[in-house]
Structure formats: structure tokens, C-alpha cells
Amino acid sequence: MSDVPARGYRLVVRVVLLQAGCALAVACLLLVVKGASAGLASLVGGLIVAAGSAVFGWRAFKPGVAGAATLATAMYIGVALKWLWFALALYMALARLKLDAAPLLIGMGAAQLGYWIGLIRLR
């Protein structure tokens, strides 16, 4: 029996939690240094990236063990859904909620750091 689906699920959960944790840490720092508005914008930016990774992981690992064409299609659909989510969420955050752009991007960068840390294989 293959444990590939379970390993994929664990990887996605680890990456998303690390992204959310990095976003929360930077948001707390900006809350203290720059105020509530910057802290909120940073947290929202990080959570946008974490949710995008969750959407991608959910869709990419959905087929489990399958052929190359099925897995490639799942990856392409996952990437497309992630970018659609990014566009919609950034529009809502910047145009509708009127959050500060710089702290939002800082939060997104912090969450991306969590992505890279999450991909490090620890034994």
C-alpha cells in the first residue's frame, strides 16, 4: 500500500501551517512597530498566500497515485486556481478593504519564506 496521498497531505498541512505562522510572527512585529493597520494588512497578506498554497495542495494531490497526464493536469489546475485566488484576494484586500500595500506585501513575503522552510525535508 502506498502512503503517497498521506505524505502529500502532511506536506501541504506543514507548509500551510508554517506560512500562517510566519505571517503571524511578522504581523505581530508590525503591530508593535507600525500599528494595528500595518499588522492587519501583513496578516491578511500572509493568509492569502497560505490559503493559495492550501488550494494548490488540495487540487494537486487530489488524484493520489495516478498517471503522468492525470498528475500534470491536477498540477496545472492547482496552479490556475491558486493564481485565481491570488488575483481575487488581492483585489479584495487592496481595492475593497483598502489595506496598506507595503505591509500586505511584507506579509506575503513572510509567508513565502514559510513555504521554503516547509519544503526542507526533516528526518
Coordinates of C-alpha atoms in Angstrom, one line a residue:
M1 CA 0.0 0.0 0.0
S2 CA 1.4 3.4 -1.0
D3 CA 1.5 6.2 1.5
V4 CA 1.9 8.9 -1.2
P5 CA -1.5 10.6 -0.6
A6 CA -0.8 10.7 3.2
R7 CA 2.7 12.2 2.6
G8 CA 1.2 14.8 0.2
Y9 CA -1.4 15.7 2.8
R10 CA 1.2 16.1 5.5
L11 CA 3.4 18.2 3.3
V12 CA 0.5 20.6 2.5
V13 CA -0.5 20.9 6.1
R14 CA 3.1 21.5 7.2
V15 CA 3.7 24.2 4.5
V16 CA 0.4 26.0 5.2
L17 CA 0.9 26.0 9.0
L18 CA 4.4 27.3 8.6
Q19 CA 3.2 30.0 6.2
A20 CA 0.5 31.1 8.6
G21 CA 3.0 31.0 11.5
C22 CA 5.5 33.2 9.6
A23 CA 2.7 35.6 8.6
L24 CA 1.5 35.8 12.2
A25 CA 5.0 36.5 13.5
V26 CA 5.6 39.3 11.1
A27 CA 2.1 40.7 11.7
C28 CA 2.8 40.8 15.4
L29 CA 6.1 42.6 14.8
L30 CA 4.4 45.1 12.5
L31 CA 1.6 45.5 15.0
V32 CA 4.1 46.6 17.7
V33 CA 6.3 48.7 15.3
K34 CA 3.8 50.3 12.9
G35 CA 0.4 49.9 14.4
A36 CA -2.8 47.9 14.0
S37 CA -3.4 48.8 10.4
A38 CA 0.0 47.5 9.3
G39 CA -0.3 44.4 11.4
L40 CA -3.7 43.5 10.0
A41 CA -2.5 44.1 6.4
S42 CA 0.5 41.9 7.0
L43 CA -1.6 39.1 8.5
V44 CA -4.1 39.3 5.6
G45 CA -1.2 39.1 3.0
G46 CA 0.3 36.1 4.7
L47 CA -3.0 34.3 5.0
I48 CA -3.7 35.0 1.3
V49 CA -0.5 33.1 0.4
A50 CA -1.2 30.3 2.9
A51 CA -4.7 29.8 1.5
G52 CA -3.3 29.8 -2.0
S53 CA -0.9 27.0 -1.0
A54 CA -3.8 25.1 0.6
V55 CA -5.9 25.4 -2.6
F56 CA -2.9 24.3 -4.7
G57 CA -2.1 21.4 -2.5
W58 CA -5.6 20.2 -2.2
R59 CA -6.0 20.1 -6.0
A60 CA -2.5 18.9 -6.9
F61 CA -2.6 15.9 -4.5
K62 CA -6.2 15.0 -5.1
P63 CA -5.6 12.2 -7.7
G64 CA -3.2 10.3 -5.4
V65 CA -1.2 7.8 -7.3
A66 CA -2.1 8.2 -11.0
G67 CA -0.6 8.5 -14.4
A68 CA 1.6 11.3 -15.5
A69 CA -1.1 13.0 -17.6
T70 CA -3.5 13.0 -14.7
L71 CA -0.9 14.4 -12.3
A72 CA 0.2 17.1 -14.7
T73 CA -3.4 18.1 -15.3
A74 CA -4.0 18.3 -11.5
M75 CA -0.9 20.4 -11.1
Y76 CA -2.0 22.8 -13.8
I77 CA -5.5 23.1 -12.4
G78 CA -4.0 23.7 -8.9
V79 CA -1.7 26.5 -10.2
A80 CA -4.6 28.1 -12.1
L81 CA -6.8 28.0 -9.0
K82 CA -4.0 29.4 -6.8
W83 CA -3.5 32.4 -9.2
L84 CA -7.2 33.0 -9.5
W85 CA -7.4 33.0 -5.7
F86 CA -4.4 35.4 -5.5
A87 CA -6.0 37.8 -8.0
L88 CA -9.4 37.8 -6.3
A89 CA -7.9 38.1 -2.8
L90 CA -5.5 40.9 -3.7
Y91 CA -8.3 42.8 -5.4
M92 CA -10.5 42.4 -2.3
A93 CA -7.6 43.4 0.1
L94 CA -6.4 46.4 -1.8
A95 CA -9.5 47.8 -3.6
R96 CA -12.3 46.8 -1.3
L97 CA -10.8 46.7 2.2
K98 CA -8.3 49.4 1.4
L99 CA -5.4 47.7 3.3
D100 CA -1.9 49.2 3.1
A101 CA 0.0 47.7 0.2
A102 CA 3.5 47.6 1.7
P103 CA 2.6 45.6 4.9
L104 CA 0.4 43.4 2.8
L105 CA 3.4 42.5 0.5
I106 CA 5.7 42.1 3.5
G107 CA 3.2 39.5 4.9
M108 CA 3.1 37.8 1.6
G109 CA 6.9 37.6 1.5
A110 CA 7.0 36.2 5.1
A111 CA 4.5 33.5 4.1
Q112 CA 6.6 32.7 1.1
L113 CA 9.6 32.2 3.5
G114 CA 7.4 29.7 5.4
Y115 CA 6.8 27.9 2.1
W116 CA 10.5 27.5 1.5
I117 CA 11.1 26.4 5.1
G118 CA 8.2 23.9 4.8
L119 CA 9.8 22.2 1.8
I120 CA 13.0 21.4 3.7
R121 CA 13.0 17.7 4.4
L122 CA 13.5 17.0 8.0
R123 CA 14.0 13.4 9.2

